[in-house]
Amino acid sequence: NSNFDQKSFGGSVSFGRELFQSFDVSAGYNIEDVEVTNFSSNVPGFFQDNASGLTSSIISQIAYDTRDNRISTRQGMYHAVSSKYAGHGIGGDNDFFKVNLDSRIFLKMPIKSTLKARGLFSYVNSLNSSPVPLFERFFLGGINTLRGFDLNTIGPELRIPASAVGGDGLFTYGGNRMLLFNLEYEMPIYEPAGFRFVAFVDSGQAYAEEEKIDLFRFRSNYGFGLRWNSPFGPLRFEWGFPF
């Protein structure tokens, strides 16, 4: 977001095990210190005062995973519920609870192609009178969400003065709920080298505490790209265009 800069440092430890075939359970502890700086001078003090802080949290996840390959998936499904609890009882400055519901389906198609569908719902709520920290709120836009929009530019907005001489600008402050849907069709271009073509459609939105979830406010895009399972790891080159 062009209205502020963010830097963070921290660490985490986690453990997990497979309880039954295809079911995985994991839990861990994470500590992170985030400093959000260089705000535009016209961003309201309410957001600047609640932007930074130390978060000490317990994280957990349970997942059902039947994918045939976790890197180059052709078929199967992945469903996961994850949570994050942060509170003064385990140290830190922030008190909140966050949950994510992530569902993905992979269908094998002709000519070694794959149809992929994903739905994601996320929710975060403050556990005291303070607002949810800015860096824990939900923003859309960028390579991992809405690929036709700039990074972290989609979500609840506030109109603020652009300069002292006049004009208005928009400050995206993020939502406490988020819905995201992705649909992809992936096919091989040159399989021995790991090159694949992808076409996609993305749609989603983030909503503030006082807003109702309204599907008609979704932002959407289409696009295409090239993926390469390179010797250095998977690489993605994708171009998105807003509807």
XYZ file of N, CA, C and O in Angstrom, residues 10-205:
784
model
N 10.849 -11.807 13.554
C 10.289 -12.728 14.535
C 10.704 -14.139 14.223
O 11.615 -14.396 13.436
N 10.024 -15.082 14.848
C 10.328 -16.485 14.642
C 9.163 -17.342 15.068
O 8.213 -16.874 15.692
N 9.225 -18.621 14.706
C 8.143 -19.530 15.053
C 8.683 -20.934 15.213
O 9.745 -21.282 14.686
N 7.942 -21.741 15.953
C 8.254 -23.151 16.094
C 6.935 -23.906 16.023
O 5.918 -23.449 16.539
N 6.917 -25.034 15.329
C 5.677 -25.787 15.181
C 5.988 -27.271 15.067
O 7.111 -27.685 14.767
N 4.972 -28.072 15.319
C 5.090 -29.512 15.159
C 3.769 -30.039 14.614
O 2.724 -29.411 14.758
N 3.812 -31.164 13.960
C 2.601 -31.739 13.404
C 2.765 -33.226 13.196
O 3.868 -33.771 13.250
N 1.640 -33.891 12.934
C 1.678 -35.317 12.664
C 0.445 -35.709 11.873
O -0.565 -34.994 11.856
N 0.544 -36.830 11.198
C -0.582 -37.370 10.444
C -1.358 -38.306 11.361
O -0.859 -39.360 11.771
N -2.592 -37.913 11.743
C -3.400 -38.731 12.636
C -3.984 -39.946 11.912
O -3.933 -41.066 12.397
N -4.582 -39.695 10.765
C -5.141 -40.751 9.940
C -4.661 -40.501 8.516
O -4.055 -39.480 8.221
N -4.940 -41.435 7.622
C -4.550 -41.248 6.236
C -5.220 -39.994 5.685
O -6.425 -39.825 5.774
N -4.404 -39.102 5.144
C -4.830 -37.838 4.515
C -5.175 -36.740 5.512
O -5.471 -35.619 5.101
N -5.155 -36.997 6.826
C -5.443 -35.966 7.819
C -4.148 -35.551 8.521
O -3.407 -36.401 9.030
N -3.896 -34.257 8.552
C -2.720 -33.719 9.225
C -3.152 -32.696 10.267
O -4.033 -31.863 10.006
N -2.516 -32.729 11.413
C -2.775 -31.767 12.483
C -1.449 -31.150 12.891
O -0.449 -31.854 13.044
N -1.429 -29.834 13.032
C -0.205 -29.158 13.450
C -0.531 -28.039 14.427
O -1.654 -27.509 14.439
N 0.434 -27.684 15.247
C 0.295 -26.593 16.212
C 1.660 -25.970 16.422
O 2.693 -26.602 16.176
N 1.664 -24.724 16.854
C 2.944 -24.062 17.068
C 2.798 -22.738 17.774
O 1.693 -22.325 18.170
N 3.923 -22.095 17.923
C 3.985 -20.786 18.574
C 4.737 -19.831 17.660
O 5.737 -20.211 17.029
N 4.256 -18.597 17.566
C 4.878 -17.599 16.701
C 5.001 -16.273 17.455
O 4.080 -15.868 18.174
N 6.140 -15.629 17.310
C 6.317 -14.295 17.875
C 6.848 -13.385 16.773
O 7.757 -13.756 16.021
N 6.248 -12.208 16.651
C 6.588 -11.310 15.559
C 6.448 -9.866 16.035
O 5.462 -9.498 16.675
N 7.446 -9.073 15.715
C 7.429 -7.651 16.043
C 7.344 -6.872 14.732
O 8.226 -6.985 13.887
N 6.268 -6.128 14.566
C 6.005 -5.413 13.315
C 6.056 -3.915 13.574
O 5.481 -3.413 14.547
N 6.758 -3.213 12.685
C 6.799 -1.754 12.742
C 6.310 -1.200 11.404
O 6.877 -1.495 10.358
N 5.223 -0.456 11.457
C 4.662 0.177 10.274
C 5.015 1.661 10.350
O 4.662 2.355 11.303
N 5.719 2.159 9.344
C 6.243 3.522 9.385
C 5.975 4.244 8.075
O 5.394 3.699 7.142
N 6.448 5.473 8.030
C 6.404 6.275 6.819
C 4.991 6.437 6.275
O 4.731 6.327 5.084
N 4.051 6.682 7.195
C 2.687 6.947 6.775
C 2.607 8.242 5.980
O 3.355 9.189 6.225
N 1.680 8.266 5.049
C 1.304 9.541 4.465
C 0.821 10.441 5.598
O 0.111 9.996 6.502
N 1.204 11.689 5.588
C 0.885 12.601 6.691
C -0.614 12.785 6.868
O -1.067 13.209 7.937
N -1.410 12.445 5.852
C -2.846 12.654 5.934
C -3.616 11.416 6.390
O -4.839 11.459 6.491
N -2.909 10.315 6.678
C -3.583 9.135 7.201
C -4.040 9.419 8.626
O -3.268 9.924 9.443
N -5.307 9.132 8.967
C -5.813 9.433 10.310
C -4.970 8.807 11.408
O -4.462 7.697 11.268
N -4.839 9.534 12.513
C -4.045 9.063 13.638
C -4.539 7.756 14.212
O -3.758 6.978 14.770
N -5.845 7.461 14.098
C -6.415 6.215 14.593
C -5.686 5.011 14.004
O -5.383 4.054 14.708
N -5.395 5.061 12.712
C -4.714 3.944 12.065
C -3.227 3.946 12.381
O -2.608 2.893 12.522
N -2.625 5.111 12.504
C -1.205 5.173 12.813
C -0.926 4.685 14.230
O 0.076 4.007 14.480
N -1.828 4.999 15.176
C -1.614 4.624 16.572
C -1.740 3.123 16.804
O -1.212 2.588 17.775
N -2.472 2.431 15.937
C -2.706 0.999 16.111
C -2.052 0.188 14.988
O -2.564 -0.852 14.586
N -0.931 0.668 14.502
C -0.312 0.034 13.340
C 0.774 -0.969 13.705
O 0.942 -1.968 13.015
N 1.542 -0.715 14.761
C 2.712 -1.530 15.072
C 2.519 -2.281 16.377
O 1.598 -2.012 17.148
N 3.416 -3.224 16.648
C 3.374 -3.910 17.932
C 3.938 -5.311 17.883
O 4.241 -5.867 16.820
N 4.092 -5.905 19.076
C 4.604 -7.261 19.245
C 3.427 -8.221 19.360
O 2.533 -8.019 20.181
N 3.429 -9.263 18.529
C 2.367 -10.264 18.555
C 2.941 -11.607 18.965
O 3.835 -12.138 18.309
N 2.437 -12.136 20.072
C 2.786 -13.468 20.550
C 1.554 -14.341 20.365
O 0.492 -14.040 20.919
N 1.667 -15.419 19.603
C 0.451 -16.144 19.224
C 0.659 -17.650 19.203
O 1.767 -18.148 18.990
N -0.440 -18.357 19.410
C -0.504 -19.804 19.261
C -1.247 -20.094 17.958
O -2.327 -19.548 17.716
N -0.664 -20.925 17.113
C -1.242 -21.233 15.817
C -1.551 -22.722 15.729
O -0.853 -23.551 16.327
N -2.609 -23.071 14.996
C -2.976 -24.473 14.841
C -3.640 -24.671 13.489
O -4.164 -23.728 12.886
N -3.615 -25.909 13.005
C -4.241 -26.235 11.723
C -4.591 -27.709 11.666
O -3.840 -28.552 12.156
N -5.735 -28.003 11.068
C -6.100 -29.366 10.730
C -6.442 -29.382 9.252
O -7.147 -28.493 8.759
N -5.894 -30.360 8.517
C -6.038 -30.375 7.064
C -6.352 -31.777 6.574
O -5.872 -32.775 7.136
N -7.170 -31.817 5.525
C -7.465 -33.056 4.804
C -6.879 -32.904 3.412
O -7.289 -32.021 2.652
N -5.910 -33.770 3.061
C -5.124 -33.565 1.849
C -5.022 -34.873 1.069
O -4.433 -35.849 1.541
N -5.610 -34.885 -0.143
C -5.519 -36.073 -0.999
C -4.816 -35.756 -2.317
O -4.983 -36.499 -3.295
N -4.054 -34.678 -2.389
C -3.363 -34.308 -3.624
C -2.339 -35.372 -4.011
O -1.647 -35.919 -3.146
N -2.253 -35.646 -5.326
C -1.296 -36.643 -5.791
C 0.138 -36.132 -5.759
O 1.084 -36.911 -5.683
N 0.313 -34.800 -5.816
C 1.640 -34.192 -5.763
C 1.461 -32.768 -5.237
O 0.677 -32.001 -5.791
N 2.184 -32.412 -4.209
C 1.956 -31.103 -3.582
C 2.567 -29.953 -4.368
O 2.251 -28.800 -4.110
N 3.459 -30.241 -5.318
C 4.061 -29.189 -6.139
C 3.376 -29.105 -7.496
O 2.950 -28.030 -7.921
N 3.249 -30.239 -8.175
C 2.611 -30.278 -9.494
C 1.359 -31.140 -9.397
O 1.332 -32.287 -9.850
N 0.313 -30.609 -8.778
C -0.896 -31.374 -8.518
C -1.714 -31.582 -9.790
O -1.971 -30.638 -10.532
N -2.133 -32.826 -10.023
C -3.009 -33.140 -11.150
C -4.432 -33.437 -10.677
O -5.393 -33.137 -11.385
N -4.570 -34.039 -9.514
C -5.897 -34.358 -9.019
C -5.867 -34.464 -7.498
O -4.807 -34.610 -6.889
N -7.057 -34.390 -6.903
C -7.178 -34.488 -5.456
C -7.837 -33.260 -4.868
O -8.405 -32.418 -5.581
N -7.749 -33.132 -3.564
C -8.339 -31.982 -2.882
C -7.547 -31.660 -1.628
O -6.797 -32.490 -1.105
N -7.743 -30.419 -1.177
C -7.073 -29.941 0.041
C -8.053 -29.040 0.775
O -8.531 -28.042 0.222
N -8.376 -29.398 2.013
C -9.274 -28.593 2.837
C -8.590 -28.380 4.188
O -8.120 -29.352 4.802
N -8.534 -27.150 4.639
C -7.826 -26.858 5.885
C -8.567 -25.789 6.694
O -9.154 -24.853 6.129
N -8.505 -25.945 8.004
C -8.989 -24.937 8.949
C -7.801 -24.563 9.826
O -7.194 -25.433 10.469
N -7.443 -23.291 9.845
C -6.319 -22.840 10.657
C -6.765 -21.691 11.553
O -7.703 -20.954 11.217
N -6.103 -21.546 12.679
C -6.447 -20.486 13.623
C -5.187 -19.873 14.213
O -4.115 -20.495 14.223
N -5.350 -18.654 14.713
C -4.256 -17.929 15.352
C -4.830 -17.157 16.526
O -5.741 -16.347 16.359
N -4.315 -17.434 17.727
C -4.768 -16.734 18.928
C -3.611 -15.928 19.498
O -2.535 -16.470 19.765
N -3.840 -14.640 19.672
C -2.839 -13.760 20.266
C -3.459 -13.041 21.453
O -4.556 -12.475 21.337
N -2.769 -13.057 22.589
C -3.316 -12.414 23.769
C -2.241 -12.046 24.764
O -1.130 -12.577 24.735
N -2.579 -11.127 25.677
C -1.620 -10.701 26.695
C -1.203 -11.859 27.605
O -0.139 -11.829 28.214
N -2.047 -12.874 27.703
C -1.722 -14.012 28.550
C -0.499 -14.769 28.088
O 0.143 -15.471 28.885
N -0.136 -14.629 26.814
C 1.076 -15.284 26.304
C 2.081 -14.232 25.835
O 2.949 -14.522 25.013
N 1.964 -13.030 26.364
C 2.884 -11.965 26.018
C 2.413 -11.192 24.808
O 1.414 -11.516 24.172
N 3.152 -10.150 24.469
C 2.797 -9.367 23.293
C 1.886 -8.204 23.608
O 1.404 -8.024 24.738
N 1.626 -7.396 22.580
C 0.829 -6.181 22.719
C -0.586 -6.323 22.180
O -1.424 -5.457 22.431
N -0.863 -7.381 21.426
C -2.122 -7.468 20.697
C -2.963 -8.641 21.174
O -2.435 -9.711 21.499
N -4.294 -8.423 21.173
C -5.257 -9.455 21.542
C -6.237 -9.635 20.389
O -7.064 -8.749 20.135
N -6.176 -10.777 19.719
C -7.122 -11.033 18.638
C -7.190 -12.523 18.357
O -6.332 -13.304 18.794
N -8.221 -12.907 17.615
C -8.394 -14.286 17.177
C -8.637 -14.278 15.681
O -9.432 -13.493 15.171
N -7.947 -15.160 14.955
C -8.059 -15.211 13.503
C -8.299 -16.659 13.074
O -7.719 -17.586 13.633
N -9.164 -16.840 12.057
C -9.431 -18.163 11.531
C -9.479 -18.101 10.001
O -9.928 -17.099 9.433
N -8.984 -19.156 9.349
C -8.995 -19.263 7.890
C -9.590 -20.598 7.484
O -9.223 -21.646 8.047
N -10.503 -20.566 6.506
C -11.063 -21.773 5.904
C -10.609 -21.806 4.454
O -10.979 -20.933 3.665
N -9.809 -22.796 4.093
C -9.189 -22.865 2.772
C -9.580 -24.179 2.111
O -9.316 -25.261 2.651
N -10.222 -24.103 0.934
C -10.676 -25.297 0.242
C -10.213 -25.265 -1.213
O -10.437 -24.278 -1.915
N -9.565 -26.347 -1.670
C -9.037 -26.418 -3.031
C -9.383 -27.774 -3.644
O -9.282 -28.807 -2.978
N -9.758 -27.751 -4.923
C -10.100 -28.960 -5.656
C -9.316 -28.976 -6.963
O -9.217 -27.952 -7.650
N -8.757 -30.142 -7.306
C -7.945 -30.319 -8.508
C -8.562 -31.445 -9.344
O -8.733 -32.562 -8.841
N -8.874 -31.144 -10.607
C -9.492 -32.118 -11.503
C -8.572 -32.393 -12.680
O -8.143 -31.459 -13.373
N -8.286 -33.665 -12.928
C -7.454 -34.054 -14.060
C -8.252 -33.888 -15.349
O -9.390 -34.359 -15.469
N -7.662 -33.225 -16.342
C -8.311 -32.944 -17.608
C -7.500 -33.561 -18.755
O -6.385 -34.052 -18.554
N -8.043 -33.540 -20.009
C -7.309 -34.118 -21.142
C -5.972 -33.416 -21.391
O -5.714 -32.318 -20.891
N -5.125 -34.032 -22.176
C -3.778 -33.578 -22.558
C -2.951 -33.152 -21.351
O -2.236 -32.163 -21.388
N -3.086 -33.925 -20.278
C -2.307 -33.717 -19.049
C -2.511 -32.328 -18.450
O -1.615 -31.776 -17.814
N -3.684 -31.745 -18.667
C -4.004 -30.443 -18.091
C -4.792 -30.639 -16.792
O -5.244 -31.744 -16.473
N -4.959 -29.537 -16.049
C -5.608 -29.590 -14.742
C -6.513 -28.380 -14.559
O -6.134 -27.250 -14.899
N -7.699 -28.610 -14.026
C -8.607 -27.537 -13.640
C -8.544 -27.405 -12.127
O -8.735 -28.393 -11.403
N -8.269 -26.195 -11.655
C -8.082 -25.959 -10.223
C -9.083 -24.908 -9.735
O -9.270 -23.872 -10.381
N -9.696 -25.179 -8.585
C -10.636 -24.228 -7.988
C -10.284 -24.053 -6.510
O -9.944 -25.034 -5.822
N -10.363 -22.808 -6.050
C -10.051 -22.530 -4.646
C -11.045 -21.529 -4.070
O -11.439 -20.564 -4.733
N -11.460 -21.771 -2.825
C -12.260 -20.824 -2.076
C -11.624 -20.577 -0.726
O -11.180 -21.521 -0.056
N -11.533 -19.314 -0.323
C -10.889 -18.953 0.944
C -11.759 -17.958 1.694
O -12.201 -16.958 1.125
N -12.031 -18.258 2.975
C -12.721 -17.317 3.857
C -11.845 -17.079 5.071
O -11.362 -18.029 5.700
N -11.632 -15.809 5.416
C -10.801 -15.448 6.565
C -11.544 -14.464 7.449
O -12.289 -13.611 6.955
N -11.309 -14.596 8.747
C -11.990 -13.732 9.734
C -11.025 -13.431 10.862
O -10.286 -14.311 11.329
N -11.025 -12.184 11.327
C -10.224 -11.798 12.486
C -11.047 -10.865 13.355
O -11.813 -10.041 12.841
N -10.917 -11.001 14.682
C -11.696 -10.185 15.597
C -10.848 -9.815 16.807
O -10.117 -10.653 17.352
N -10.925 -8.553 17.199
C -10.209 -8.095 18.388
C -10.852 -8.682 19.641
O -12.085 -8.825 19.718
N -10.029 -9.000 20.650
C -10.521 -9.560 21.901
C -10.572 -8.533 23.015
O -10.788 -8.878 24.178
N -10.349 -7.267 22.662
C -10.494 -6.196 23.653
C -11.058 -4.966 22.946
O -11.585 -5.069 21.831
N -10.966 -3.819 23.580
C -11.554 -2.605 23.011
C -10.698 -1.976 21.914
O -11.149 -1.064 21.224
N -9.471 -2.454 21.752
C -8.601 -1.922 20.703
C -8.963 -2.549 19.358
O -9.475 -3.672 19.302
N -8.707 -1.844 18.265
C -9.001 -2.405 16.949
C -8.010 -3.503 16.573
O -6.941 -3.638 17.180
N -8.376 -4.307 15.584
C -7.445 -5.294 15.036
C -6.246 -4.557 14.444
O -6.415 -3.572 13.724
N -5.013 -4.948 14.775
C -3.836 -4.247 14.235
C -3.875 -4.185 12.714
O -4.349 -5.107 12.044
N -3.380 -3.107 12.175
C -3.412 -2.888 10.731
C -2.761 -4.039 9.972
O -3.256 -4.475 8.933
N -1.642 -4.579 10.485
C -0.910 -5.612 9.764
C -1.566 -6.988 9.881
O -1.126 -7.939 9.233
N -2.614 -7.139 10.684
C -3.356 -8.396 10.771
C -4.667 -8.342 10.003
O -5.396 -9.334 9.943
N -4.991 -7.207 9.404
C -6.209 -7.074 8.633
C -6.009 -7.665 7.236
O -4.886 -8.001 6.847
N -7.085 -7.789 6.480
C -7.036 -8.488 5.198
C -7.077 -7.505 4.034
O -7.945 -6.626 3.978
N -6.129 -7.683 3.134
C -6.030 -6.889 1.912
C -5.974 -7.847 0.726
O -5.374 -8.917 0.812
N -6.568 -7.456 -0.378
C -6.494 -8.233 -1.606
C -5.743 -7.444 -2.663
O -5.628 -6.224 -2.582
N -5.278 -8.167 -3.671
C -4.480 -7.563 -4.725
C -3.062 -8.103 -4.684
O -2.445 -8.173 -3.620
N -2.544 -8.529 -5.855
C -1.205 -9.072 -5.909
C -1.189 -10.508 -6.400
O -2.233 -11.123 -6.655
N -0.010 -11.080 -6.511
C 0.206 -12.366 -7.162
C -0.517 -13.513 -6.480
O -0.858 -14.514 -7.121
N -0.812 -13.407 -5.174
C -1.415 -14.520 -4.453
C -2.911 -14.369 -4.223
O -3.527 -15.255 -3.605
N -3.523 -13.267 -4.668
C -4.959 -13.074 -4.446
C -5.649 -12.637 -5.732
O -6.035 -13.466 -6.544
N -5.789 -11.321 -5.938
C -6.384 -10.774 -7.159
C -5.248 -10.295 -8.054
O -4.684 -9.215 -7.844
N -4.912 -11.082 -9.065
C -3.704 -10.843 -9.844
C -3.836 -9.696 -10.844
O -2.847 -9.303 -11.452
N -5.019 -9.129 -10.988
C -5.198 -7.989 -11.878
C -5.100 -6.658 -11.180
O -5.316 -5.604 -11.796
N -4.759 -6.654 -9.887
C -4.719 -5.428 -9.094
C -3.387 -5.317 -8.364
O -2.754 -6.325 -8.051
N -2.982 -4.090 -8.066
C -1.740 -3.871 -7.340
C -1.820 -4.473 -5.944
O -2.907 -4.636 -5.371
N -0.654 -4.753 -5.381
C -0.559 -5.419 -4.086
C -1.288 -4.633 -2.995
O -1.044 -3.434 -2.805
N -2.180 -5.332 -2.282
C -2.859 -4.799 -1.089
C -3.654 -3.515 -1.350
O -3.730 -2.643 -0.482
N -4.260 -3.398 -2.514
C -5.030 -2.190 -2.832
C -6.536 -2.415 -2.787
O -7.295 -1.453 -2.942
N -6.999 -3.660 -2.556
C -8.426 -3.952 -2.548
C -8.874 -4.246 -1.121
O -8.312 -5.098 -0.434
N -9.906 -3.532 -0.679
C -10.451 -3.688 0.656
C -11.145 -2.415 1.065
O -11.292 -1.475 0.277
N -11.608 -2.346 2.319
C -12.261 -1.121 2.800
C -11.346 0.082 2.639
O -10.142 0.007 2.901
N -11.937 1.205 2.210
C -11.155 2.405 1.918
C -11.708 3.601 2.674
O -12.884 3.651 3.025
N -10.818 4.538 2.908
C -11.177 5.798 3.544
C -10.632 6.934 2.691
O -9.475 6.908 2.279
N -11.482 7.894 2.404
C -11.037 9.029 1.596
C -10.336 10.036 2.499
O -10.868 10.444 3.522
N -9.099 10.417 2.120
C -8.305 11.344 2.909
C -7.774 12.436 1.990
O -7.693 12.253 0.773
N -7.408 13.595 2.544
C -6.813 14.655 1.710
C -5.518 14.172 1.081
O -4.665 13.569 1.743
N -5.366 14.412 -0.198
C -4.155 13.990 -0.892
C -2.982 14.912 -0.595
O -1.829 14.494 -0.597
N -3.261 16.187 -0.338
C -2.203 17.151 -0.042
C -2.815 18.346 0.664
O -4.045 18.489 0.741
N -1.963 19.207 1.149
C -2.435 20.388 1.874
C -3.107 21.395 0.959
O -3.856 22.273 1.422
N -2.865 21.297 -0.323
C -3.422 22.269 -1.267
C -4.722 21.787 -1.894
O -5.312 22.473 -2.724
N -5.192 20.595 -1.503
C -6.469 20.134 -2.025
C -6.382 18.785 -2.700
O -5.302 18.209 -2.867
N -7.552 18.267 -3.080
C -7.631 16.959 -3.702
C -7.767 15.857 -2.671
O -7.407 16.030 -1.503
N -8.321 14.730 -3.093
C -8.532 13.593 -2.195
C -7.782 12.372 -2.696
O -7.524 12.224 -3.891
N -7.449 11.491 -1.755
C -6.854 10.204 -2.076
C -7.554 9.125 -1.276
O -8.412 9.413 -0.427
N -7.222 7.867 -1.532
C -7.843 6.746 -0.837
C -6.809 6.005 -0.007
O -5.708 5.719 -0.482
N -7.171 5.703 1.236
C -6.337 4.913 2.128
C -7.037 3.574 2.353
O -8.144 3.515 2.880
N -6.415 2.478 1.921
C -6.972 1.139 2.099
C -6.517 0.601 3.452
O -5.329 0.396 3.674
N -7.465 0.380 4.358
C -7.093 -0.009 5.721
C -7.414 -1.466 6.030
O -7.174 -1.938 7.149
N -7.938 -2.218 5.070
C -8.118 -3.652 5.254
C -9.395 -4.016 5.978
O -9.977 -3.214 6.706
N -9.806 -5.253 5.798
C -11.040 -5.735 6.412
C -10.790 -6.728 7.524
O -9.672 -7.202 7.715
N -11.852 -7.049 8.257
C -11.752 -8.108 9.264
C -12.360 -9.418 8.744
O -12.332 -10.427 9.433
N -12.897 -9.378 7.505
C -13.383 -10.582 6.818
C -12.955 -10.507 5.356
O -12.885 -9.433 4.776
N -12.711 -11.660 4.786
C -12.251 -11.709 3.398
C -12.796 -12.959 2.725
O -12.818 -14.047 3.311
N -13.239 -12.794 1.481
C -13.639 -13.901 0.628
C -12.820 -13.850 -0.651
O -12.656 -12.770 -1.236
N -12.307 -14.999 -1.084
C -11.500 -15.052 -2.295
C -11.792 -16.347 -3.042
O -11.874 -17.420 -2.434
N -11.958 -16.227 -4.371
C -12.161 -17.389 -5.228
C -11.194 -17.315 -6.405
O -11.025 -16.256 -7.018
N -10.558 -18.440 -6.704
C -9.653 -18.550 -7.852
C -10.045 -19.759 -8.687
O -10.345 -20.826 -8.140
N -10.045 -19.599 -10.005
C -10.275 -20.695 -10.935
C -9.156 -20.677 -11.962
O -8.900 -19.637 -12.590
N -8.467 -21.817 -12.144
C -7.319 -21.886 -13.051
C -7.423 -23.102 -13.962
O -7.894 -24.169 -13.543
N -6.962 -22.918 -15.190
C -6.777 -24.040 -16.114
C -5.307 -24.058 -16.508
O -4.796 -23.086 -17.063
N -4.646 -25.166 -16.181
C -3.199 -25.275 -16.390
C -2.906 -26.428 -17.348
O -3.435 -27.528 -17.183
N -2.070 -26.177 -18.348
C -1.727 -27.217 -19.320
C -0.243 -27.169 -19.645
O 0.387 -26.112 -19.563
N 0.352 -28.313 -19.996
C 1.799 -28.342 -20.279
C 2.126 -27.691 -21.618
O 1.363 -27.779 -22.579
N 3.253 -26.992 -21.655
C 3.803 -26.464 -22.903
C 4.966 -27.335 -23.354
O 5.002 -27.806 -24.493
N 5.922 -27.548 -22.460
C 7.048 -28.443 -22.734
C 7.340 -29.168 -21.427
O 8.076 -28.689 -20.573
N 6.715 -30.331 -21.262
C 6.739 -31.027 -19.982
C 8.128 -31.450 -19.523
O 8.424 -31.377 -18.322
N 9.039 -31.905 -20.411
C 10.368 -32.303 -19.921
C 11.100 -31.190 -19.171
O 11.884 -31.454 -18.261
N 10.855 -29.942 -19.560
C 11.512 -28.819 -18.880
C 10.637 -28.216 -17.784
O 11.072 -27.296 -17.086
N 9.406 -28.700 -17.636
C 8.532 -28.218 -16.572
C 7.813 -26.922 -16.872
O 7.397 -26.222 -15.941
N 7.629 -26.587 -18.174
C 6.923 -25.364 -18.536
C 5.441 -25.648 -18.708
O 5.048 -26.594 -19.411
N 4.605 -24.805 -18.085
C 3.158 -24.957 -18.179
C 2.502 -23.595 -18.399
O 2.975 -22.576 -17.889
N 1.408 -23.601 -19.140
C 0.610 -22.400 -19.390
C -0.579 -22.411 -18.444
O -1.147 -23.472 -18.139
N -0.979 -21.228 -17.951
C -2.134 -21.134 -17.067
C -3.020 -19.970 -17.500
O -2.529 -18.906 -17.891
N -4.332 -20.195 -17.467
C -5.326 -19.141 -17.628
C -6.164 -19.125 -16.356
O -6.454 -20.187 -15.782
N -6.549 -17.941 -15.886
C -7.193 -17.875 -14.576
C -8.242 -16.765 -14.509
O -8.241 -15.809 -15.291
N -9.129 -16.917 -13.527
C -10.095 -15.891 -13.136
C -10.045 -15.801 -11.615
O -10.065 -16.826 -10.923
N -9.950 -14.594 -11.080
C -9.943 -14.359 -9.637
C -11.097 -13.439 -9.269
O -11.456 -12.532 -10.038
N -11.646 -13.622 -8.076
C -12.711 -12.744 -7.606
C -12.704 -12.727 -6.088
O -12.477 -13.765 -5.453
N -12.938 -11.561 -5.487
C -12.951 -11.502 -4.028
C -13.120 -10.092 -3.509
O -13.197 -9.117 -4.271
N -13.187 -9.984 -2.202
C -13.322 -8.685 -1.546
C -13.043 -8.854 -0.054
O -13.173 -9.950 0.500
